[in-house]
Amino acid sequence: MKKKLVAAIMAATMAVTCLAGCGSSSSGSSSSDSKSESDNASIRFDWWGGDTRHEATQKAVTDFQKANPNIKVEVNFGAWDGWEAARALEYQSQTGSDLTQINFSWITDYDKGGSAFVDLNDYKDIIDLSQYDQSVLDMCKDSNGGLAGIPVSITGRTFFWNKTTFDKAGIDIPKSLDDLIAAGNTFKEKLGDDYYPLSLSTYDRALLMSFYLQANTGEPIIDESGKLTVTKDQLVDGVKFIQNLEDNHVMPSIATLQEDGDVALNENPKFIDGHYAGVFEWDTASPKYVSNLAEGQEFVVGTELTGLGDKCLGVSDKVSMLFAITKSSKSPKAAAKLLNYLVNDPEGVTTLGTERGIPASKAAYDTLSKAGAISDDMSTAHAEVVDSDPLYFSPKFDDASLKDSATGAYQDVFEKLSSGSYSVDEAGQKLFDAYNTVLAE
């Protein structure tokens, strides 16, 4: 924890965020309640994301303020780069925004002992917690049992395919591991060395490896008690599985992806034109890929792969992000009113749409479903995840020391495994050590 905070403080000195004043909102039926503390309250709300999320959220905040003129909302938003480091420093120094968007792993990373975020059970008269399954809320508890955040959405990984490229190769999109490996060889023979059925970053490889291991053990790779459920030898087998995909021309090497340029996969020209014909992504991610594809390319939702193991499909799902109220807030009731508006109120929910995924709130889901605001691709992909009997996803899997795209263990292990700098035995040992270090904190 101390190492994370020191690293965050150093990074935060270089982080630049976008601060903009904006007002907005309506809490629907609760817009005139809880006046005592909320009278003339001034709160700050922060989030990260892309332009469309910024635009939708600013409009929701503006609408909220119109319905609650006694609450002034200042907003702070920006891109992901440097965002976590800056927020970590604020949480530690008790200078954070009143309402803050957080990742699932931040509860264990920055709210140890309930020091950063309030227990939202204390505001259940303002926030309608009945719209959430208790099992989902239980995932969002801090170490003291308090509700550290409200889950905005639940998500999981599945496969998406460029059907046009597969048609060009004369084969169906993969439904099993055997299909996928066979596709690699077919792509090479029929389309050329620069065509691949799948493209995976280092973090994608870590996630797919976890699916493989979970399919063979029937347990989450890190269980709810924080225990690593696999041995070093099983991790060696896991990284061997990943390397086997690369060796069979299923996916390009990390070096090849780096040569493509420092761009996200959906912006990679080889994805756009169909040379990279598959992605392993969050169930709500399809719009950013579809919108970038070249004309004439058909992008379809696949299925969770069978044949990874004999115990289960190996799929896991997680809380993708949450809204939390910081302990430093001087107006937590006003922040709670804004929070409830964003996740439960029909007006706020409609404005935000699916910018943060398919809502976990039953009321929000019903609102968007009736409005036809959840795309068919997104709905189909989400069903693939939830219907696969998903296993628990530990926030520890996303610990910064593992996931960081520059210095994390996943980047180190899978980049060096891909280049041949690590053998599968060395890579498995490195991951085993990295997991145990995180779980010992």
Coordinates of C-alpha atoms in Angstrom, one line a residue:
M1 CA 0.0 0.0 0.0
K2 CA 2.8 2.4 0.9
K3 CA 4.6 1.6 -2.3
K4 CA 1.5 2.3 -4.3
L5 CA 0.9 5.7 -2.6
V6 CA 4.5 6.8 -3.0
A7 CA 4.4 5.8 -6.7
A8 CA 1.0 7.7 -7.0
I9 CA 2.4 10.8 -5.4
M10 CA 5.4 10.9 -7.7
A11 CA 3.2 10.3 -10.8
A12 CA 0.6 12.8 -9.6
T13 CA 3.1 15.7 -9.7
M14 CA 3.1 15.2 -13.5
A15 CA -0.6 14.5 -13.9
V16 CA -2.7 17.1 -15.5
T17 CA -6.5 16.9 -15.2
C18 CA -9.2 18.9 -16.8
L19 CA -11.2 21.0 -14.3
A20 CA -14.4 22.6 -15.5
G21 CA -17.4 24.1 -13.6
C22 CA -20.7 22.7 -14.7
G23 CA -24.1 22.3 -13.1
S24 CA -26.9 20.1 -13.4
S25 CA -29.4 17.7 -12.4
S26 CA -32.4 16.3 -10.9
S27 CA -32.9 13.6 -8.4
G28 CA -36.4 12.9 -9.6
S29 CA -38.6 12.1 -6.7
S30 CA -35.9 13.0 -4.2
S31 CA -35.2 16.5 -5.6
S32 CA -36.8 18.3 -2.7
D33 CA -35.8 15.9 0.1
S34 CA -32.9 16.0 2.6
K35 CA -32.9 19.9 2.5
S36 CA -31.2 20.5 5.8
E37 CA -27.6 19.6 4.9
S38 CA -28.1 20.1 1.1
D39 CA -29.1 23.7 1.3
N40 CA -26.6 25.8 -0.6
A41 CA -24.2 22.9 -0.8
S42 CA -21.2 23.0 -3.1
I43 CA -19.7 19.6 -4.2
R44 CA -17.1 18.4 -6.6
F45 CA -17.5 15.3 -8.9
D46 CA -14.7 13.7 -10.8
W47 CA -14.5 10.9 -13.5
W48 CA -12.3 9.8 -16.3
G49 CA -13.3 8.7 -19.8
G50 CA -13.6 9.7 -23.4
D51 CA -15.3 12.6 -25.1
T52 CA -18.8 11.0 -25.3
R53 CA -18.7 10.1 -21.6
H54 CA -17.6 13.6 -20.7
E55 CA -20.4 15.2 -22.8
A56 CA -23.2 12.9 -21.4
T57 CA -22.0 13.3 -17.8
Q58 CA -21.7 17.1 -18.0
K59 CA -25.3 17.3 -19.4
A60 CA -26.5 15.0 -16.6
V61 CA -24.8 17.3 -14.0
T62 CA -26.4 20.4 -15.6
D63 CA -29.8 18.8 -15.5
F64 CA -29.3 17.8 -11.8
Q65 CA -28.5 21.4 -10.9
K66 CA -31.5 22.8 -12.6
A67 CA -33.7 20.5 -10.5
N68 CA -31.6 21.1 -7.4
P69 CA -30.6 24.8 -7.5
N70 CA -29.4 24.7 -3.9
I71 CA -26.6 22.3 -4.9
K72 CA -23.7 23.6 -7.0
V73 CA -21.6 20.9 -8.7
E74 CA -18.1 21.5 -9.9
V75 CA -16.7 18.8 -12.2
N76 CA -13.3 17.5 -12.8
F77 CA -12.8 15.1 -15.7
G78 CA -10.1 13.9 -18.0
A79 CA -8.5 11.0 -19.9
W80 CA -7.1 7.9 -18.1
D81 CA -3.4 8.7 -18.4
G82 CA -2.2 9.9 -15.0
W83 CA -5.7 9.8 -13.6
E84 CA -5.3 7.1 -11.0
A85 CA -2.1 8.5 -9.6
A86 CA -3.7 11.9 -9.1
R87 CA -6.8 10.5 -7.4
A88 CA -4.7 8.3 -5.1
L89 CA -2.8 11.3 -3.9
E90 CA -6.1 13.1 -3.2
Y91 CA -7.6 10.1 -1.3
Q92 CA -4.5 9.9 0.9
S93 CA -4.4 13.6 1.6
Q94 CA -8.2 13.9 2.1
T95 CA -8.5 16.5 -0.7
G96 CA -10.6 14.4 -3.1
S97 CA -13.8 15.3 -4.8
D98 CA -17.0 14.7 -2.9
L99 CA -18.3 12.2 -5.5
T100 CA -15.7 10.2 -7.4
Q101 CA -15.7 7.5 -10.1
I102 CA -13.5 4.6 -9.0
N103 CA -12.3 1.3 -10.3
F104 CA -13.2 -1.9 -8.5
S105 CA -9.6 -2.5 -7.4
W106 CA -9.4 0.9 -5.7
I107 CA -11.4 -0.3 -2.8
T108 CA -8.6 -2.6 -1.8
D109 CA -5.8 -0.3 -3.1
Y110 CA -6.9 3.0 -1.4
D111 CA -9.7 2.4 1.0
K112 CA -7.9 0.0 3.4
G113 CA -9.8 0.1 6.7
G114 CA -12.5 2.3 5.2
S115 CA -10.3 5.3 5.3
A116 CA -11.1 6.8 1.9
F117 CA -14.8 6.3 1.2
V118 CA -17.9 6.6 3.3
D119 CA -20.2 3.7 4.0
L120 CA -23.1 4.3 1.6
N121 CA -25.4 2.3 3.8
D122 CA -25.5 5.4 5.9
Y123 CA -27.3 7.2 3.0
K124 CA -29.8 4.5 2.0
D125 CA -32.6 7.0 2.6
I126 CA -31.2 8.9 -0.4
I127 CA -29.6 6.2 -2.5
D128 CA -32.1 3.5 -3.6
L129 CA -30.0 0.4 -2.8
S130 CA -33.0 -1.9 -3.4
Q131 CA -32.2 -1.6 -7.2
Y132 CA -29.1 -3.8 -6.7
D133 CA -28.8 -7.4 -6.0
Q134 CA -27.3 -7.9 -2.6
S135 CA -24.6 -10.2 -4.0
V136 CA -23.4 -7.3 -6.2
L137 CA -23.4 -4.9 -3.3
D138 CA -21.5 -7.4 -1.2
M139 CA -18.7 -7.3 -3.8
C140 CA -18.3 -3.6 -3.1
K141 CA -17.6 -3.8 0.7
D142 CA -14.5 -2.4 2.3
S143 CA -12.5 -4.4 4.9
N144 CA -14.8 -3.2 7.6
G145 CA -17.9 -4.4 5.8
G146 CA -19.1 -0.9 4.8
L147 CA -20.4 -0.2 1.3
A148 CA -17.5 1.6 -0.3
G149 CA -19.2 2.3 -3.7
I150 CA -22.2 1.9 -5.8
P151 CA -21.5 -0.4 -8.8
V152 CA -22.3 1.4 -12.0
S153 CA -22.1 -1.7 -14.2
I154 CA -21.1 -5.3 -14.2
T155 CA -18.9 -6.5 -17.1
G156 CA -16.9 -9.4 -18.4
R157 CA -14.8 -10.4 -21.4
T158 CA -15.9 -12.2 -24.5
F159 CA -14.9 -12.5 -28.1
F160 CA -15.8 -10.3 -31.1
W161 CA -14.9 -11.2 -34.7
N162 CA -14.5 -9.6 -38.1
K163 CA -16.7 -12.0 -40.0
T164 CA -15.7 -10.5 -43.3
T165 CA -12.1 -11.6 -42.8
F166 CA -13.2 -15.1 -41.7
D167 CA -15.4 -15.4 -44.7
K168 CA -12.4 -14.3 -46.8
A169 CA -10.4 -17.2 -45.2
G170 CA -13.3 -19.6 -46.0
I171 CA -13.9 -20.6 -42.3
D172 CA -16.5 -20.0 -39.6
I173 CA -15.8 -17.8 -36.6
P174 CA -14.3 -19.9 -33.7
K175 CA -16.5 -21.4 -31.1
S176 CA -13.8 -23.6 -29.4
L177 CA -10.1 -23.5 -28.6
D178 CA -9.5 -26.0 -31.4
D179 CA -11.3 -23.8 -33.9
L180 CA -9.2 -20.8 -32.9
I181 CA -5.9 -22.7 -33.2
A182 CA -7.0 -24.1 -36.6
A183 CA -7.9 -20.6 -37.7
G184 CA -4.4 -19.3 -37.1
N185 CA -2.9 -21.8 -39.5
T186 CA -5.7 -21.2 -42.1
F187 CA -5.2 -17.4 -41.9
K188 CA -1.4 -17.8 -42.6
E189 CA -1.9 -20.2 -45.5
K190 CA -4.8 -18.5 -47.2
L191 CA -4.5 -14.8 -46.3
G192 CA -0.8 -14.3 -45.5
D193 CA 1.7 -13.9 -42.7
D194 CA 0.2 -10.5 -41.7
Y195 CA -3.3 -11.8 -41.1
Y196 CA -4.3 -13.1 -37.6
P197 CA -7.6 -14.3 -36.2
L198 CA -7.0 -12.5 -32.9
S199 CA -5.0 -9.7 -31.3
L200 CA -4.1 -9.6 -27.6
S201 CA -2.3 -7.0 -25.5
T202 CA -0.3 -8.1 -22.5
Y203 CA -3.3 -7.5 -20.2
D204 CA -5.6 -9.3 -22.6
R205 CA -3.2 -12.3 -22.4
A206 CA -3.3 -12.2 -18.6
L207 CA -7.1 -12.3 -18.7
L208 CA -7.4 -15.1 -21.2
M209 CA -4.8 -17.1 -19.3
S210 CA -7.0 -16.7 -16.2
F211 CA -10.0 -18.1 -18.2
Y212 CA -7.8 -21.1 -19.2
L213 CA -6.7 -21.8 -15.7
Q214 CA -10.1 -21.3 -14.2
A215 CA -11.6 -23.6 -16.8
N216 CA -9.2 -26.3 -15.7
T217 CA -9.6 -25.8 -11.9
G218 CA -13.2 -24.7 -11.6
E219 CA -12.1 -21.9 -9.2
P220 CA -11.3 -18.2 -9.6
I221 CA -7.6 -17.7 -10.0
I222 CA -7.7 -15.5 -6.8
D223 CA -10.6 -16.5 -4.5
E224 CA -12.8 -14.3 -2.3
S225 CA -10.5 -14.8 0.7
G226 CA -7.6 -13.4 -1.3
K227 CA -5.9 -16.7 -1.8
L228 CA -4.1 -17.7 -5.0
T229 CA -5.7 -20.9 -6.1
V230 CA -3.1 -22.0 -8.6
T231 CA 0.4 -23.4 -8.2
K232 CA 3.6 -22.2 -9.9
D233 CA 3.4 -25.2 -12.2
Q234 CA -0.2 -24.3 -13.2
L235 CA 0.9 -20.8 -14.0
V236 CA 3.7 -22.2 -16.1
D237 CA 1.0 -24.2 -18.0
G238 CA -1.0 -21.0 -18.3
V239 CA 1.7 -18.9 -19.9
K240 CA 2.6 -21.9 -22.1
F241 CA -1.1 -21.8 -23.3
I242 CA -0.7 -18.2 -24.2
Q243 CA 2.6 -18.7 -26.0
N244 CA 1.1 -21.6 -27.9
L245 CA -1.5 -19.3 -29.4
E246 CA 1.3 -17.0 -30.7
D247 CA 3.3 -20.0 -32.0
N248 CA 0.3 -21.2 -34.0
H249 CA -0.2 -17.8 -35.7
V250 CA -3.4 -17.1 -33.7
M251 CA -2.1 -13.7 -32.7
P252 CA 0.8 -11.3 -33.5
S253 CA 3.7 -11.0 -31.2
I254 CA 4.0 -8.1 -28.8
A255 CA 6.9 -6.8 -30.9
T256 CA 4.6 -6.8 -33.9
L257 CA 1.9 -4.8 -32.1
Q258 CA 4.6 -2.3 -30.9
E259 CA 5.8 -1.9 -34.4
D260 CA 2.2 -1.0 -35.4
G261 CA 2.5 2.1 -33.3
D262 CA 1.5 3.3 -29.8
V263 CA -2.3 3.0 -30.5
A264 CA -5.2 1.2 -29.0
L265 CA -6.3 -1.9 -31.0
N266 CA -9.5 -0.2 -32.3
E267 CA -7.3 2.5 -33.8
N268 CA -4.7 0.1 -35.2
P269 CA -4.8 0.2 -39.1
K270 CA -4.5 -3.6 -39.2
F271 CA -7.6 -4.0 -37.1
I272 CA -9.5 -1.3 -39.1
D273 CA -8.8 -3.1 -42.4
G274 CA -9.4 -6.6 -41.1
H275 CA -5.9 -8.0 -40.8
Y276 CA -6.5 -8.5 -37.1
A277 CA -9.8 -10.2 -37.1
G278 CA -10.7 -10.8 -33.5
V279 CA -10.7 -9.1 -30.1
F280 CA -11.1 -10.3 -26.6
E281 CA -12.9 -7.4 -24.9
W282 CA -15.4 -6.2 -22.3
D283 CA -18.9 -7.0 -23.3
T284 CA -19.8 -3.3 -23.7
A285 CA -16.8 -2.4 -25.9
S286 CA -18.2 -3.2 -29.4
P287 CA -19.2 0.4 -30.4
K288 CA -15.7 1.7 -30.3
Y289 CA -14.6 -1.1 -32.7
V290 CA -17.5 -1.0 -35.0
S291 CA -17.2 2.7 -35.5
N292 CA -13.6 2.4 -36.6
L293 CA -13.9 -0.5 -39.0
A294 CA -13.3 0.2 -42.7
E295 CA -16.4 0.2 -45.0
G296 CA -17.6 -3.3 -45.8
Q297 CA -16.3 -5.0 -42.7
E298 CA -18.8 -6.9 -40.5
F299 CA -18.1 -7.1 -36.8
V300 CA -20.0 -9.8 -34.8
V301 CA -20.3 -11.0 -31.3
G302 CA -18.9 -14.4 -30.7
T303 CA -19.4 -17.0 -27.9
E304 CA -17.2 -17.8 -25.0
L305 CA -14.7 -20.4 -26.2
T306 CA -15.3 -24.0 -25.2
G307 CA -12.5 -26.5 -24.8
L308 CA -10.3 -24.3 -22.5
G309 CA -10.7 -26.9 -19.7
D310 CA -13.0 -29.6 -18.4
K311 CA -14.4 -27.9 -15.2
C312 CA -16.2 -24.9 -16.6
L313 CA -15.9 -22.2 -19.3
G314 CA -13.5 -20.3 -17.1
V315 CA -15.3 -16.9 -17.5
S316 CA -15.3 -14.3 -14.8
D317 CA -17.2 -11.1 -14.4
K318 CA -16.6 -8.0 -12.3
V319 CA -17.8 -4.6 -11.2
S320 CA -16.4 -2.4 -13.9
M321 CA -16.5 0.9 -12.1
L322 CA -18.3 2.5 -9.1
F323 CA -19.3 5.8 -7.7
A324 CA -18.1 6.6 -4.2
I325 CA -18.3 9.4 -1.8
T326 CA -15.1 10.4 -0.1
K327 CA -14.6 10.6 3.6
S328 CA -13.4 14.2 3.2
S329 CA -16.7 15.4 1.7
K330 CA -18.3 18.3 3.7
S331 CA -21.7 17.6 2.0
P332 CA -22.1 13.8 1.7
K333 CA -25.9 14.0 1.5
A334 CA -25.7 16.4 -1.5
A335 CA -23.2 14.0 -3.1
A336 CA -25.5 11.1 -2.4
K337 CA -28.4 12.9 -4.1
L338 CA -26.3 13.4 -7.3
L339 CA -25.1 9.7 -7.1
N340 CA -28.7 8.4 -6.9
Y341 CA -29.7 10.7 -9.8
L342 CA -27.0 9.3 -12.0
V343 CA -27.6 5.6 -11.3
N344 CA -31.4 5.3 -10.6
D345 CA -33.3 8.4 -11.8
P346 CA -34.9 8.0 -15.3
E347 CA -33.7 11.4 -16.4
G348 CA -30.1 10.9 -15.3
V349 CA -30.0 7.3 -16.5
T350 CA -31.3 8.3 -19.9
T351 CA -28.8 11.0 -20.3
L352 CA -25.8 8.8 -19.4
G353 CA -27.0 5.9 -21.5
T354 CA -24.5 3.1 -21.7
E355 CA -21.4 5.4 -21.5
R356 CA -20.3 3.4 -18.4
G357 CA -21.6 0.1 -19.6
I358 CA -24.9 -1.8 -19.1
P359 CA -26.3 -0.5 -15.8
A360 CA -26.2 -2.7 -12.7
S361 CA -29.3 -0.9 -11.3
K362 CA -32.5 -2.6 -12.1
A363 CA -34.3 0.7 -12.5
A364 CA -31.6 2.0 -14.9
Y365 CA -31.6 -1.2 -16.9
D366 CA -35.4 -1.1 -17.3
T367 CA -35.3 2.5 -18.3
L368 CA -32.6 2.0 -21.1
S369 CA -34.2 -1.3 -22.2
K370 CA -37.6 0.3 -22.8
A371 CA -36.0 3.1 -24.6
G372 CA -34.1 0.8 -26.9
A373 CA -30.8 2.4 -25.7
I374 CA -28.9 -0.9 -25.3
S375 CA -27.5 -2.0 -28.6
D376 CA -28.1 -5.6 -29.8
D377 CA -24.4 -6.3 -29.9
M378 CA -23.9 -5.0 -26.4
S379 CA -26.9 -7.0 -25.1
T380 CA -25.8 -10.2 -26.9
A381 CA -22.2 -9.9 -25.5
H382 CA -23.4 -9.2 -22.0
A383 CA -25.7 -12.3 -22.2
E384 CA -22.7 -14.4 -23.3
V385 CA -20.9 -13.4 -20.0
V386 CA -23.8 -13.6 -17.6
D387 CA -25.1 -16.9 -19.0
S388 CA -21.7 -18.6 -18.7
D389 CA -21.9 -19.0 -14.9
P390 CA -19.1 -16.6 -14.3
L391 CA -16.6 -17.0 -11.5
Y392 CA -15.6 -14.3 -9.0
F393 CA -13.1 -11.7 -10.2
S394 CA -10.8 -10.4 -7.5
P395 CA -9.8 -6.7 -7.6
K396 CA -6.3 -8.0 -6.7
F397 CA -6.0 -9.3 -10.2
D398 CA -6.0 -5.7 -11.4
D399 CA -3.5 -4.4 -8.8
A400 CA -1.4 -1.6 -10.3
S401 CA 1.8 -3.6 -9.7
L402 CA 0.4 -6.3 -12.0
K403 CA -1.7 -4.3 -14.5
D404 CA 0.3 -1.1 -15.1
S405 CA 1.0 -0.9 -18.8
A406 CA 4.5 0.3 -18.4
T407 CA 5.9 -1.4 -15.2
G408 CA 3.4 -4.0 -14.3
A409 CA 4.1 -7.8 -14.1
Y410 CA 1.7 -8.6 -16.9
Q411 CA 3.6 -6.3 -19.3
D412 CA 7.0 -7.6 -18.2
V413 CA 6.0 -11.3 -18.3
F414 CA 4.1 -11.4 -21.6
E415 CA 6.3 -9.0 -23.5
K416 CA 9.4 -11.0 -22.5
L417 CA 7.7 -14.3 -23.0
S418 CA 6.7 -13.2 -26.5
S419 CA 10.2 -12.0 -27.4
G420 CA 11.9 -15.1 -26.0
S421 CA 13.7 -13.3 -23.2
Y422 CA 11.7 -15.4 -20.7
S423 CA 11.2 -19.2 -21.0
V424 CA 7.7 -20.4 -20.0
D425 CA 9.2 -21.6 -16.7
E426 CA 10.7 -18.2 -15.9
A427 CA 7.5 -16.4 -17.0
G428 CA 5.4 -18.7 -14.7
Q429 CA 7.7 -18.1 -11.8
K430 CA 7.6 -14.3 -12.3
L431 CA 3.8 -14.3 -12.3
F432 CA 3.7 -16.6 -9.2
D433 CA 6.0 -14.3 -7.3
A434 CA 4.1 -11.2 -8.4
Y435 CA 0.7 -12.6 -7.3
N436 CA 2.1 -13.6 -4.0
T437 CA 3.6 -10.2 -3.4
V438 CA 0.3 -8.5 -4.1
L439 CA -1.7 -10.9 -1.9
A440 CA 0.8 -10.6 1.0
E441 CA 0.1 -6.8 1.3

